PDB file of C-alpha atoms in Angstrom:
ATOM      1  CA  UNK A   4      27.260  -7.727 -51.370  1.00 79.00           C
ATOM      2  CA  UNK A   5      29.744 -10.137 -50.226  1.00 88.00           C
ATOM      3  CA  UNK A   6      29.262 -11.932 -46.665  1.00 92.00           C
ATOM      4  CA  UNK A   7      32.249 -12.918 -44.486  1.00 93.00           C
ATOM      5  CA  UNK A   8      31.011 -15.789 -42.465  1.00 94.00           C
ATOM      6  CA  UNK A   9      32.861 -17.940 -40.092  1.00 94.00           C
ATOM      7  CA  UNK A  10      32.646 -21.538 -41.470  1.00 93.00           C
ATOM      8  CA  UNK A  11      33.742 -24.412 -39.148  1.00 93.00           C
ATOM      9  CA  UNK A  12      36.099 -22.220 -37.711  1.00 92.00           C
ATOM     10  CA  UNK A  13      37.588 -20.487 -40.840  1.00 92.00           C
ATOM     11  CA  UNK A  14      36.753 -17.015 -42.137  1.00 94.00           C
ATOM     12  CA  UNK A  15      35.172 -17.479 -45.502  1.00 92.00           C
ATOM     13  CA  UNK A  16      33.584 -15.002 -47.696  1.00 93.00           C
ATOM     14  CA  UNK A  17      30.519 -15.562 -49.911  1.00 91.00           C
ATOM     15  CA  UNK A  18      29.264 -14.118 -53.061  1.00 90.00           C
ATOM     16  CA  UNK A  19      25.973 -13.543 -52.473  1.00 88.00           C
ATOM     17  CA  UNK A  20      23.419 -14.311 -50.066  1.00 89.00           C
ATOM     18  CA  UNK A  21      22.420 -17.740 -49.558  1.00 93.00           C
ATOM     19  CA  UNK A  22      20.526 -19.755 -47.822  1.00 95.00           C
ATOM     20  CA  UNK A  23      22.113 -22.841 -45.560  1.00 94.00           C
ATOM     21  CA  UNK A  24      20.776 -25.450 -47.535  1.00 94.00           C
ATOM     22  CA  UNK A  25      22.718 -23.888 -50.610  1.00 94.00           C
ATOM     23  CA  UNK A  26      25.876 -23.479 -48.804  1.00 92.00           C
ATOM     24  CA  UNK A  27      25.781 -26.994 -47.924  1.00 92.00           C
ATOM     25  CA  UNK A  28      24.937 -28.332 -51.485  1.00 91.00           C
ATOM     26  CA  UNK A  29      28.767 -26.959 -52.094  1.00 89.00           C
ATOM     27  CA  UNK A  30      29.983 -29.764 -49.966  1.00 88.00           C
ATOM     28  CA  UNK A  31      31.038 -33.049 -50.066  1.00 86.00           C
ATOM     29  CA  UNK A  32      28.023 -33.801 -47.825  1.00 87.00           C
ATOM     30  CA  UNK A  33      25.771 -35.498 -50.552  1.00 84.00           C
ATOM     31  CA  UNK A  34      23.162 -38.588 -49.292  1.00 84.00           C
ATOM     32  CA  UNK A  35      25.536 -38.183 -45.921  1.00 89.00           C
ATOM     33  CA  UNK A  36      24.422 -37.311 -42.095  1.00 94.00           C
ATOM     34  CA  UNK A  37      25.414 -33.896 -40.584  1.00 95.00           C
ATOM     35  CA  UNK A  38      24.058 -31.645 -38.424  1.00 97.00           C
ATOM     36  CA  UNK A  39      24.100 -27.589 -38.810  1.00 96.00           C
ATOM     37  CA  UNK A  40      24.916 -24.973 -35.895  1.00 96.00           C
ATOM     38  CA  UNK A  41      24.479 -21.339 -36.885  1.00 96.00           C
ATOM     39  CA  UNK A  42      25.782 -18.844 -34.171  1.00 96.00           C
ATOM     40  CA  UNK A  43      25.539 -21.540 -31.438  1.00 94.00           C
ATOM     41  CA  UNK A  44      21.955 -22.604 -32.548  1.00 95.00           C
ATOM     42  CA  UNK A  45      21.315 -26.025 -34.147  1.00 96.00           C
ATOM     43  CA  UNK A  46      19.204 -25.555 -37.562  1.00 96.00           C
ATOM     44  CA  UNK A  47      17.105 -28.082 -37.843  1.00 96.00           C
ATOM     45  CA  UNK A  48      17.333 -29.964 -41.014  1.00 93.00           C
ATOM     46  CA  UNK A  49      13.343 -29.114 -42.150  1.00 93.00           C
ATOM     47  CA  UNK A  50      14.731 -25.568 -41.688  1.00 95.00           C
ATOM     48  CA  UNK A  51      17.851 -25.191 -43.901  1.00 94.00           C
ATOM     49  CA  UNK A  52      16.402 -24.368 -47.028  1.00 94.00           C
ATOM     50  CA  UNK A  53      14.536 -21.276 -45.239  1.00 95.00           C
ATOM     51  CA  UNK A  54      17.742 -19.860 -43.019  1.00 95.00           C
ATOM     52  CA  UNK A  55      19.464 -17.102 -44.946  1.00 94.00           C
ATOM     53  CA  UNK A  56      23.405 -17.034 -44.077  1.00 94.00           C
ATOM     54  CA  UNK A  57      23.944 -13.200 -42.966  1.00 93.00           C
ATOM     55  CA  UNK A  58      27.379 -11.195 -42.560  1.00 94.00           C
ATOM     56  CA  UNK A  59      29.122 -12.303 -39.422  1.00 94.00           C
ATOM     57  CA  UNK A  60      27.244 -15.606 -39.004  1.00 95.00           C
ATOM     58  CA  UNK A  61      29.229 -18.287 -37.132  1.00 96.00           C
ATOM     59  CA  UNK A  62      28.285 -21.827 -38.897  1.00 95.00           C
ATOM     60  CA  UNK A  63      28.953 -25.352 -37.673  1.00 95.00           C
ATOM     61  CA  UNK A  64      28.955 -28.285 -40.068  1.00 95.00           C
ATOM     62  CA  UNK A  65      29.585 -31.529 -37.979  1.00 95.00           C
ATOM     63  CA  UNK A  66      29.710 -35.271 -39.343  1.00 94.00           C
ATOM     64  CA  UNK A  67      30.164 -38.591 -37.162  1.00 95.00           C
ATOM     65  CA  UNK A  68      33.858 -39.847 -37.367  1.00 94.00           C
ATOM     66  CA  UNK A  69      35.714 -42.493 -35.458  1.00 94.00           C
ATOM     67  CA  UNK A  70      35.810 -42.348 -31.949  1.00 94.00           C
ATOM     68  CA  UNK A  71      36.003 -44.375 -28.483  1.00 92.00           C
TER      69      UNK A  71
ATOM     70  CA  UNK B   2      19.551 -56.808  -7.632  1.00 47.00           C
ATOM     71  CA  UNK B   3      17.312 -55.452 -10.459  1.00 53.00           C
ATOM     72  CA  UNK B   4      20.448 -54.731 -13.058  1.00 69.00           C
ATOM     73  CA  UNK B   5      20.874 -58.332 -13.014  1.00 70.00           C
ATOM     74  CA  UNK B   6      18.617 -59.304 -15.955  1.00 71.00           C
ATOM     75  CA  UNK B   7      19.351 -61.879 -18.360  1.00 84.00           C
ATOM     76  CA  UNK B   8      19.850 -59.384 -21.489  1.00 93.00           C
ATOM     77  CA  UNK B   9      21.339 -55.750 -20.884  1.00 96.00           C
ATOM     78  CA  UNK B  10      18.795 -53.176 -20.229  1.00 96.00           C
ATOM     79  CA  UNK B  11      19.909 -49.410 -20.979  1.00 96.00           C
ATOM     80  CA  UNK B  12      17.264 -47.013 -21.017  1.00 96.00           C
ATOM     81  CA  UNK B  13      14.520 -49.418 -21.178  1.00 95.00           C
ATOM     82  CA  UNK B  14      15.949 -51.177 -24.573  1.00 96.00           C
ATOM     83  CA  UNK B  15      17.284 -54.548 -24.378  1.00 96.00           C
ATOM     84  CA  UNK B  16      20.953 -55.673 -26.055  1.00 97.00           C
ATOM     85  CA  UNK B  17      22.070 -58.959 -26.533  1.00 96.00           C
ATOM     86  CA  UNK B  18      25.739 -58.028 -26.795  1.00 97.00           C
ATOM     87  CA  UNK B  19      27.063 -56.863 -23.496  1.00 98.00           C
ATOM     88  CA  UNK B  20      30.312 -55.699 -25.185  1.00 98.00           C
ATOM     89  CA  UNK B  21      30.443 -51.944 -26.397  1.00 98.00           C
ATOM     90  CA  UNK B  22      33.125 -50.334 -29.061  1.00 98.00           C
ATOM     91  CA  UNK B  23      34.482 -47.482 -30.360  1.00 97.00           C
ATOM     92  CA  UNK B  24      34.696 -46.715 -34.065  1.00 96.00           C
ATOM     93  CA  UNK B  25      38.310 -44.845 -33.473  1.00 95.00           C
ATOM     94  CA  UNK B  26      42.230 -45.663 -34.305  1.00 95.00           C
ATOM     95  CA  UNK B  27      41.381 -48.323 -36.811  1.00 95.00           C
ATOM     96  CA  UNK B  28      43.248 -47.961 -39.945  1.00 93.00           C
ATOM     97  CA  UNK B  29      40.389 -47.738 -42.190  1.00 93.00           C
ATOM     98  CA  UNK B  30      36.999 -48.388 -42.745  1.00 94.00           C
ATOM     99  CA  UNK B  31      37.108 -52.041 -43.361  1.00 94.00           C
ATOM    100  CA  UNK B  32      39.092 -52.704 -40.863  1.00 96.00           C
ATOM    101  CA  UNK B  33      36.518 -50.871 -38.415  1.00 96.00           C
ATOM    102  CA  UNK B  34      33.708 -52.603 -39.960  1.00 96.00           C
ATOM    103  CA  UNK B  35      35.174 -56.058 -40.062  1.00 97.00           C
ATOM    104  CA  UNK B  36      36.108 -55.662 -36.243  1.00 98.00           C
ATOM    105  CA  UNK B  37      33.006 -54.268 -35.377  1.00 98.00           C
ATOM    106  CA  UNK B  38      30.964 -57.156 -36.515  1.00 98.00           C
ATOM    107  CA  UNK B  39      33.267 -59.663 -35.318  1.00 98.00           C
ATOM    108  CA  UNK B  40      33.123 -58.224 -32.320  1.00 98.00           C
ATOM    109  CA  UNK B  41      29.032 -58.455 -32.000  1.00 98.00           C
ATOM    110  CA  UNK B  42      28.442 -55.579 -30.496  1.00 98.00           C
ATOM    111  CA  UNK B  43      25.357 -53.752 -30.907  1.00 98.00           C
ATOM    112  CA  UNK B  44      26.081 -50.027 -29.676  1.00 98.00           C
ATOM    113  CA  UNK B  45      29.086 -48.381 -31.289  1.00 98.00           C
ATOM    114  CA  UNK B  46      30.656 -45.317 -30.001  1.00 97.00           C
ATOM    115  CA  UNK B  47      31.528 -42.267 -32.914  1.00 97.00           C
ATOM    116  CA  UNK B  48      32.687 -38.725 -32.518  1.00 96.00           C
ATOM    117  CA  UNK B  49      31.578 -35.589 -33.511  1.00 96.00           C
ATOM    118  CA  UNK B  50      33.685 -33.209 -35.643  1.00 95.00           C
ATOM    119  CA  UNK B  51      33.604 -30.496 -38.248  1.00 93.00           C
ATOM    120  CA  UNK B  52      33.009 -32.163 -42.080  1.00 91.00           C
ATOM    121  CA  UNK B  53      36.228 -31.947 -43.909  1.00 82.00           C
ATOM    122  CA  UNK B  54      35.435 -29.257 -46.586  1.00 70.00           C
ATOM    123  CA  UNK B  55      38.263 -30.778 -48.874  1.00 69.00           C
ATOM    124  CA  UNK B  56      37.178 -34.351 -48.731  1.00 69.00           C
ATOM    125  CA  UNK B  57      36.274 -36.355 -51.864  1.00 70.00           C
ATOM    126  CA  UNK B  58      32.121 -36.891 -51.809  1.00 69.00           C
ATOM    127  CA  UNK B  59      32.528 -40.507 -53.253  1.00 72.00           C
ATOM    128  CA  UNK B  60      34.248 -41.467 -50.215  1.00 78.00           C
ATOM    129  CA  UNK B  61      31.902 -43.236 -47.410  1.00 85.00           C
ATOM    130  CA  UNK B  62      31.179 -41.992 -44.114  1.00 90.00           C
ATOM    131  CA  UNK B  63      31.548 -43.890 -41.076  1.00 93.00           C
ATOM    132  CA  UNK B  64      27.773 -44.117 -40.795  1.00 94.00           C
ATOM    133  CA  UNK B  65      27.401 -45.657 -44.417  1.00 92.00           C
ATOM    134  CA  UNK B  66      29.773 -48.199 -43.191  1.00 93.00           C
ATOM    135  CA  UNK B  67      27.932 -48.800 -39.734  1.00 95.00           C
ATOM    136  CA  UNK B  68      24.671 -47.878 -40.411  1.00 95.00           C
ATOM    137  CA  UNK B  69      21.971 -46.512 -37.878  1.00 96.00           C
ATOM    138  CA  UNK B  70      19.643 -49.186 -38.905  1.00 95.00           C
ATOM    139  CA  UNK B  71      22.187 -51.736 -37.648  1.00 96.00           C
ATOM    140  CA  UNK B  72      23.568 -50.389 -34.747  1.00 97.00           C
ATOM    141  CA  UNK B  73      22.672 -48.409 -32.258  1.00 97.00           C
ATOM    142  CA  UNK B  74      24.774 -45.412 -32.805  1.00 97.00           C
ATOM    143  CA  UNK B  75      26.506 -43.693 -29.204  1.00 98.00           C
ATOM    144  CA  UNK B  76      28.040 -40.179 -30.159  1.00 98.00           C
ATOM    145  CA  UNK B  77      30.271 -39.191 -27.361  1.00 97.00           C
ATOM    146  CA  UNK B  78      31.912 -35.975 -26.098  1.00 97.00           C
ATOM    147  CA  UNK B  79      35.557 -37.151 -26.693  1.00 93.00           C
ATOM    148  CA  UNK B  80      37.769 -33.958 -26.617  1.00 93.00           C
ATOM    149  CA  UNK B  81      35.548 -31.997 -25.080  1.00 96.00           C
ATOM    150  CA  UNK B  82      37.054 -30.341 -21.450  1.00 97.00           C
ATOM    151  CA  UNK B  83      34.036 -28.691 -20.109  1.00 97.00           C
ATOM    152  CA  UNK B  84      30.192 -29.057 -20.013  1.00 98.00           C
ATOM    153  CA  UNK B  85      28.918 -26.436 -22.116  1.00 97.00           C
ATOM    154  CA  UNK B  86      31.405 -28.116 -25.177  1.00 96.00           C
ATOM    155  CA  UNK B  87      29.745 -31.184 -24.389  1.00 98.00           C
ATOM    156  CA  UNK B  88      26.306 -30.514 -24.223  1.00 98.00           C
ATOM    157  CA  UNK B  89      26.475 -28.584 -27.673  1.00 97.00           C
ATOM    158  CA  UNK B  90      28.378 -31.341 -29.132  1.00 97.00           C
ATOM    159  CA  UNK B  91      25.274 -33.916 -28.110  1.00 98.00           C
ATOM    160  CA  UNK B  92      22.801 -31.175 -29.462  1.00 97.00           C
ATOM    161  CA  UNK B  93      24.738 -31.622 -32.854  1.00 97.00           C
ATOM    162  CA  UNK B  94      24.766 -34.885 -32.436  1.00 97.00           C
ATOM    163  CA  UNK B  95      21.218 -35.653 -31.914  1.00 97.00           C
ATOM    164  CA  UNK B  96      20.272 -33.349 -34.889  1.00 97.00           C
ATOM    165  CA  UNK B  97      22.559 -35.931 -36.904  1.00 96.00           C
ATOM    166  CA  UNK B  98      20.984 -38.831 -35.425  1.00 96.00           C
ATOM    167  CA  UNK B  99      17.094 -37.459 -36.511  1.00 94.00           C
ATOM    168  CA  UNK B 100      16.346 -37.253 -32.627  1.00 94.00           C
ATOM    169  CA  UNK B 101      18.155 -40.447 -30.799  1.00 93.00           C
ATOM    170  CA  UNK B 102      18.697 -39.606 -27.511  1.00 97.00           C
ATOM    171  CA  UNK B 103      20.995 -42.369 -26.119  1.00 98.00           C
ATOM    172  CA  UNK B 104      24.512 -40.411 -25.631  1.00 98.00           C
ATOM    173  CA  UNK B 105      28.014 -41.015 -23.989  1.00 98.00           C
ATOM    174  CA  UNK B 106      29.095 -38.183 -21.759  1.00 98.00           C
ATOM    175  CA  UNK B 107      32.906 -37.716 -21.388  1.00 97.00           C
ATOM    176  CA  UNK B 108      34.141 -34.587 -20.225  1.00 98.00           C
ATOM    177  CA  UNK B 109      37.854 -34.689 -19.697  1.00 96.00           C
ATOM    178  CA  UNK B 110      40.082 -32.640 -17.608  1.00 96.00           C
ATOM    179  CA  UNK B 111      43.246 -32.935 -19.226  1.00 92.00           C
ATOM    180  CA  UNK B 112      44.749 -34.027 -22.380  1.00 92.00           C
ATOM    181  CA  UNK B 113      47.973 -35.920 -20.601  1.00 93.00           C
ATOM    182  CA  UNK B 114      45.635 -38.382 -18.614  1.00 94.00           C
ATOM    183  CA  UNK B 115      42.736 -37.646 -20.358  1.00 93.00           C
ATOM    184  CA  UNK B 116      40.730 -37.994 -16.700  1.00 95.00           C
ATOM    185  CA  UNK B 117      37.397 -37.170 -16.179  1.00 96.00           C
ATOM    186  CA  UNK B 118      36.617 -33.731 -14.878  1.00 97.00           C
ATOM    187  CA  UNK B 119      33.523 -34.653 -12.514  1.00 97.00           C
ATOM    188  CA  UNK B 120      32.562 -31.011 -11.670  1.00 97.00           C
ATOM    189  CA  UNK B 121      31.972 -30.442 -15.218  1.00 98.00           C
ATOM    190  CA  UNK B 122      30.545 -33.693 -15.806  1.00 98.00           C
ATOM    191  CA  UNK B 123      27.973 -33.604 -13.426  1.00 98.00           C
ATOM    192  CA  UNK B 124      26.797 -30.315 -14.847  1.00 98.00           C
ATOM    193  CA  UNK B 125      26.621 -31.441 -18.120  1.00 98.00           C
ATOM    194  CA  UNK B 126      25.056 -34.669 -16.976  1.00 98.00           C
ATOM    195  CA  UNK B 127      22.295 -32.459 -15.291  1.00 98.00           C
ATOM    196  CA  UNK B 128      21.912 -30.181 -18.576  1.00 98.00           C
ATOM    197  CA  UNK B 129      21.568 -33.031 -20.896  1.00 98.00           C
ATOM    198  CA  UNK B 130      19.193 -35.212 -18.668  1.00 98.00           C
ATOM    199  CA  UNK B 131      16.714 -31.889 -18.495  1.00 98.00           C
ATOM    200  CA  UNK B 132      16.580 -31.755 -21.900  1.00 98.00           C
ATOM    201  CA  UNK B 133      15.676 -35.560 -22.151  1.00 98.00           C
ATOM    202  CA  UNK B 134      19.195 -36.965 -23.280  1.00 98.00           C
ATOM    203  CA  UNK B 135      19.912 -40.994 -21.979  1.00 98.00           C
ATOM    204  CA  UNK B 136      22.930 -40.365 -20.426  1.00 98.00           C
ATOM    205  CA  UNK B 137      25.654 -42.971 -20.627  1.00 98.00           C
ATOM    206  CA  UNK B 138      28.607 -41.236 -18.262  1.00 98.00           C
ATOM    207  CA  UNK B 139      32.529 -41.849 -18.353  1.00 98.00           C
ATOM    208  CA  UNK B 140      33.643 -41.051 -14.671  1.00 98.00           C
ATOM    209  CA  UNK B 141      35.756 -41.980 -11.826  1.00 97.00           C
ATOM    210  CA  UNK B 142      35.927 -44.883 -10.238  1.00 96.00           C
ATOM    211  CA  UNK B 143      34.755 -42.956  -7.207  1.00 97.00           C
ATOM    212  CA  UNK B 144      31.610 -44.805  -5.668  1.00 97.00           C
ATOM    213  CA  UNK B 145      30.071 -41.646  -3.983  1.00 97.00           C
ATOM    214  CA  UNK B 146      30.213 -39.064  -7.574  1.00 97.00           C
ATOM    215  CA  UNK B 147      29.480 -42.482  -9.304  1.00 97.00           C
ATOM    216  CA  UNK B 148      25.780 -42.768  -7.406  1.00 97.00           C
ATOM    217  CA  UNK B 149      25.445 -38.922  -7.792  1.00 97.00           C
ATOM    218  CA  UNK B 150      25.660 -39.402 -11.827  1.00 98.00           C
ATOM    219  CA  UNK B 151      22.794 -42.279 -10.906  1.00 98.00           C
ATOM    220  CA  UNK B 152      20.592 -39.528  -9.306  1.00 98.00           C
ATOM    221  CA  UNK B 153      21.027 -36.886 -11.454  1.00 98.00           C
ATOM    222  CA  UNK B 154      19.162 -39.346 -13.769  1.00 98.00           C
ATOM    223  CA  UNK B 155      21.924 -40.744 -15.989  1.00 98.00           C
ATOM    224  CA  UNK B 156      21.049 -44.358 -17.782  1.00 98.00           C
ATOM    225  CA  UNK B 157      24.431 -45.995 -17.243  1.00 98.00           C
ATOM    226  CA  UNK B 158      27.832 -45.375 -15.226  1.00 98.00           C
ATOM    227  CA  UNK B 159      31.057 -45.812 -16.951  1.00 98.00           C
ATOM    228  CA  UNK B 160      33.812 -45.935 -14.446  1.00 98.00           C
ATOM    229  CA  UNK B 161      37.555 -46.089 -15.856  1.00 97.00           C
ATOM    230  CA  UNK B 162      39.528 -49.248 -15.485  1.00 95.00           C
ATOM    231  CA  UNK B 163      42.651 -47.346 -16.076  1.00 95.00           C
ATOM    232  CA  UNK B 164      43.549 -44.288 -18.247  1.00 95.00           C
ATOM    233  CA  UNK B 165      41.827 -44.266 -21.733  1.00 93.00           C
ATOM    234  CA  UNK B 166      43.803 -45.997 -24.477  1.00 91.00           C
ATOM    235  CA  UNK B 167      46.440 -47.028 -21.584  1.00 94.00           C
ATOM    236  CA  UNK B 168      45.187 -50.562 -21.941  1.00 94.00           C
ATOM    237  CA  UNK B 169      46.519 -51.223 -18.035  1.00 95.00           C
ATOM    238  CA  UNK B 170      43.174 -53.335 -16.994  1.00 96.00           C
ATOM    239  CA  UNK B 171      41.170 -52.953 -13.864  1.00 96.00           C
ATOM    240  CA  UNK B 172      43.461 -50.848 -11.423  1.00 95.00           C
ATOM    241  CA  UNK B 173      40.913 -50.476  -8.660  1.00 95.00           C
ATOM    242  CA  UNK B 174      38.657 -53.454  -8.567  1.00 96.00           C
ATOM    243  CA  UNK B 175      37.880 -52.640  -5.038  1.00 96.00           C
ATOM    244  CA  UNK B 176      36.003 -48.957  -5.677  1.00 96.00           C
ATOM    245  CA  UNK B 177      35.064 -50.931  -8.595  1.00 97.00           C
ATOM    246  CA  UNK B 178      33.216 -53.394  -6.264  1.00 97.00           C
ATOM    247  CA  UNK B 179      31.426 -50.670  -4.165  1.00 97.00           C
ATOM    248  CA  UNK B 180      30.006 -48.896  -7.411  1.00 98.00           C
ATOM    249  CA  UNK B 181      28.413 -52.274  -8.372  1.00 97.00           C
ATOM    250  CA  UNK B 182      27.062 -53.051  -4.796  1.00 96.00           C
ATOM    251  CA  UNK B 183      25.348 -49.898  -4.791  1.00 96.00           C
ATOM    252  CA  UNK B 184      24.364 -48.897  -8.571  1.00 96.00           C
ATOM    253  CA  UNK B 185      20.851 -49.398  -9.772  1.00 96.00           C
ATOM    254  CA  UNK B 186      21.874 -48.712 -13.455  1.00 97.00           C
ATOM    255  CA  UNK B 187      23.659 -50.310 -15.511  1.00 97.00           C
ATOM    256  CA  UNK B 188      27.513 -50.094 -14.739  1.00 98.00           C
ATOM    257  CA  UNK B 189      29.793 -50.234 -17.797  1.00 98.00           C
ATOM    258  CA  UNK B 190      33.830 -50.399 -17.571  1.00 97.00           C
ATOM    259  CA  UNK B 191      34.823 -47.720 -19.928  1.00 95.00           C
ATOM    260  CA  UNK B 192      38.499 -47.278 -20.580  1.00 94.00           C
ATOM    261  CA  UNK B 193      41.697 -48.972 -19.926  1.00 95.00           C
ATOM    262  CA  UNK B 194      40.859 -52.534 -21.052  1.00 96.00           C
ATOM    263  CA  UNK B 195      44.074 -54.030 -22.760  1.00 97.00           C
ATOM    264  CA  UNK B 196      43.506 -57.797 -23.526  1.00 98.00           C
ATOM    265  CA  UNK B 197      40.520 -60.162 -23.015  1.00 98.00           C
ATOM    266  CA  UNK B 198      41.703 -61.290 -19.446  1.00 98.00           C
ATOM    267  CA  UNK B 199      41.025 -57.915 -18.333  1.00 98.00           C
ATOM    268  CA  UNK B 200      37.417 -57.649 -20.003  1.00 98.00           C
ATOM    269  CA  UNK B 201      36.793 -60.866 -18.641  1.00 98.00           C
ATOM    270  CA  UNK B 202      36.945 -59.924 -14.868  1.00 98.00           C
ATOM    271  CA  UNK B 203      35.150 -56.796 -15.416  1.00 98.00           C
ATOM    272  CA  UNK B 204      32.438 -59.192 -16.287  1.00 98.00           C
ATOM    273  CA  UNK B 205      33.303 -61.572 -13.544  1.00 97.00           C
ATOM    274  CA  UNK B 206      32.886 -58.824 -10.977  1.00 97.00           C
ATOM    275  CA  UNK B 207      29.224 -58.127 -11.871  1.00 97.00           C
ATOM    276  CA  UNK B 208      29.548 -55.398 -14.165  1.00 98.00           C
ATOM    277  CA  UNK B 209      26.802 -55.216 -16.905  1.00 98.00           C
ATOM    278  CA  UNK B 210      28.886 -54.545 -19.931  1.00 98.00           C
ATOM    279  CA  UNK B 211      32.268 -53.617 -21.275  1.00 98.00           C
ATOM    280  CA  UNK B 212      33.183 -50.034 -23.777  1.00 98.00           C
ATOM    281  CA  UNK B 213      36.629 -50.284 -25.444  1.00 97.00           C
ATOM    282  CA  UNK B 214      38.158 -49.195 -28.589  1.00 97.00           C
ATOM    283  CA  UNK B 215      42.027 -49.018 -28.350  1.00 96.00           C
ATOM    284  CA  UNK B 216      42.454 -52.740 -26.997  1.00 97.00           C
ATOM    285  CA  UNK B 217      40.931 -53.753 -30.302  1.00 98.00           C
ATOM    286  CA  UNK B 218      41.745 -51.155 -32.550  1.00 97.00           C
ATOM    287  CA  UNK B 219      45.397 -51.261 -31.427  1.00 96.00           C
ATOM    288  CA  UNK B 220      45.481 -55.014 -31.442  1.00 97.00           C
ATOM    289  CA  UNK B 221      48.308 -56.492 -33.878  1.00 97.00           C
ATOM    290  CA  UNK B 222      45.387 -58.453 -35.436  1.00 98.00           C
ATOM    291  CA  UNK B 223      42.064 -56.295 -34.809  1.00 98.00           C
ATOM    292  CA  UNK B 224      39.732 -58.436 -36.027  1.00 98.00           C
ATOM    293  CA  UNK B 225      41.399 -61.221 -34.293  1.00 98.00           C
ATOM    294  CA  UNK B 226      40.777 -59.254 -31.009  1.00 98.00           C
ATOM    295  CA  UNK B 227      37.557 -58.536 -31.425  1.00 98.00           C
ATOM    296  CA  UNK B 228      36.366 -62.193 -31.482  1.00 98.00           C
ATOM    297  CA  UNK B 229      38.426 -62.684 -28.329  1.00 98.00           C
ATOM    298  CA  UNK B 230      36.743 -59.817 -26.693  1.00 98.00           C
ATOM    299  CA  UNK B 231      33.195 -60.811 -27.469  1.00 98.00           C
ATOM    300  CA  UNK B 232      34.222 -64.493 -26.126  1.00 98.00           C
ATOM    301  CA  UNK B 233      35.929 -62.846 -22.938  1.00 98.00           C
ATOM    302  CA  UNK B 234      32.771 -60.715 -22.014  1.00 98.00           C
ATOM    303  CA  UNK B 235      30.747 -64.042 -22.672  1.00 97.00           C
ATOM    304  CA  UNK B 236      32.838 -65.994 -20.203  1.00 97.00           C
ATOM    305  CA  UNK B 237      32.983 -63.350 -17.820  1.00 97.00           C
ATOM    306  CA  UNK B 238      29.248 -62.939 -17.737  1.00 96.00           C
ATOM    307  CA  UNK B 239      28.483 -66.474 -17.476  1.00 95.00           C
ATOM    308  CA  UNK B 240      31.212 -67.234 -14.674  1.00 96.00           C
ATOM    309  CA  UNK B 241      29.571 -64.687 -13.118  1.00 96.00           C
ATOM    310  CA  UNK B 242      25.975 -65.801 -13.401  1.00 95.00           C
ATOM    311  CA  UNK B 243      27.458 -69.299 -12.252  1.00 95.00           C
ATOM    312  CA  UNK B 244      28.902 -68.030  -9.184  1.00 95.00           C
ATOM    313  CA  UNK B 245      32.510 -68.922  -8.603  1.00 94.00           C
ATOM    314  CA  UNK B 246      33.889 -71.480  -5.678  1.00 93.00           C
ATOM    315  CA  UNK B 247      35.037 -70.256  -2.541  1.00 92.00           C
ATOM    316  CA  UNK B 248      38.312 -69.171  -2.284  1.00 90.00           C
ATOM    317  CA  UNK B 249      40.661 -71.514   0.127  1.00 89.00           C
ATOM    318  CA  UNK B 250      43.369 -69.879   0.629  1.00 89.00           C
ATOM    319  CA  UNK B 251      45.341 -72.421   2.914  1.00 91.00           C
ATOM    320  CA  UNK B 252      44.088 -75.864   2.022  1.00 88.00           C
ATOM    321  CA  UNK B 253      44.181 -77.500  -1.092  1.00 89.00           C
ATOM    322  CA  UNK B 254      40.872 -80.063  -1.889  1.00 88.00           C
ATOM    323  CA  UNK B 255      41.887 -83.179  -4.148  1.00 90.00           C
ATOM    324  CA  UNK B 256      39.404 -83.573  -7.059  1.00 92.00           C
ATOM    325  CA  UNK B 257      39.605 -87.408  -7.409  1.00 93.00           C
ATOM    326  CA  UNK B 258      38.367 -89.452  -4.379  1.00 93.00           C
ATOM    327  CA  UNK B 259      40.270 -90.376  -1.629  1.00 90.00           C
ATOM    328  CA  UNK B 260      38.922 -94.188  -1.465  1.00 93.00           C
ATOM    329  CA  UNK B 261      39.957 -97.040  -3.725  1.00 93.00           C
ATOM    330  CA  UNK B 262      43.476 -96.049  -4.428  1.00 91.00           C
ATOM    331  CA  UNK B 263      45.725 -99.381  -5.339  1.00 92.00           C
ATOM    332  CA  UNK B 264      48.065 -99.163  -2.780  1.00 84.00           C
TER     333      UNK B 264
END
C-alpha cells in the first residue's frame, strides 16, 4: 500500500511502509547531524529505527546551515 | 557589578573571546572557516533549515567545517515570525546538537526591518526557559523589556545596535547605557555593527560581548575584517577596564611641562 506523506513541505509517495530511519538512509545525511520532527513532535535519534511512517504523516528533517 | 568579570561567563560557562560570530552570507565554507578562525570566536551562530534532498552526500556540512567539539554552536531562530515557530525550531536544534541547551532566540516582526517582535519574543522566552533552554535573546534596545527578558530567566540580553545587516553601528547609545546599568546578565550588542570602531565603542561602553555576522561576511576581505573585529573587541574591553580619562569640554591640558621652556 503506497503512503502519501508530507516531507519537508512537499508531498511524497512511499511505495511501502518503512521506518523513519529507512527513509533517512536514502538521503544525503550519512555521518551528518540532523533532527527529525514527525507531526510536530521530535523523533529522538534513538527512536528513528522504531518509528513507522504512517499515511498522512508530516515529516521535517533539518540540518544546521550558515546563519547569524 | 556582578557582570564585570575577567572572562565572559554565559550560563555558568567561561569564554575567553568576547566576539561571537554568525556563519551566514559567506562565499563558501572555506571562507566561513578562515574568517571564523581569524575572529577567535568560540561561540558561533547557525540557522536550522530543511535538508536539501538533492544535495550531494559528499559535500561537507557546516558542522563538519565548524565541529561542536571545537566551537560552542549557538542555534538561532532566524526567519521565525512567531513564538511557536521559534520554540519548534529550537527543539529541533536541541535534538540536532544532542541536548545542547544554549540558544539564540530571535523572533522577527517584519521582513523589511527585521525588527524584533517583542510580545512574541517574551512568549517564546518563557516557554523555552521553562523547557530548560539557556536563552540568549535578541531584543530591542528598550531597557524595560530587556529587564523583563532577564526576569523571565534569559541568560543574556542582546539588544540591537541598529537593524540586522545594516552596518549602521550603535544608533542609541543612551538606551544601551541604561540596559548596561541595570542588567545582571551579560549584555551583548547583536546586529548593526558595521566596522571595527562600532565593536570597540560597544565594548568601551561596557557591553560583555558583541555578536556580528554581516560586518565580517560582507566586508571586501572577510578574513582581514575578522581579525580587525577581534582586535577591536579586545581593545574596547581593555579601554573599558582601564577607565577612560574625564572629558574636558572647554579647556585644553598640555601633556608637556610648562616649566623649563627655552624662552
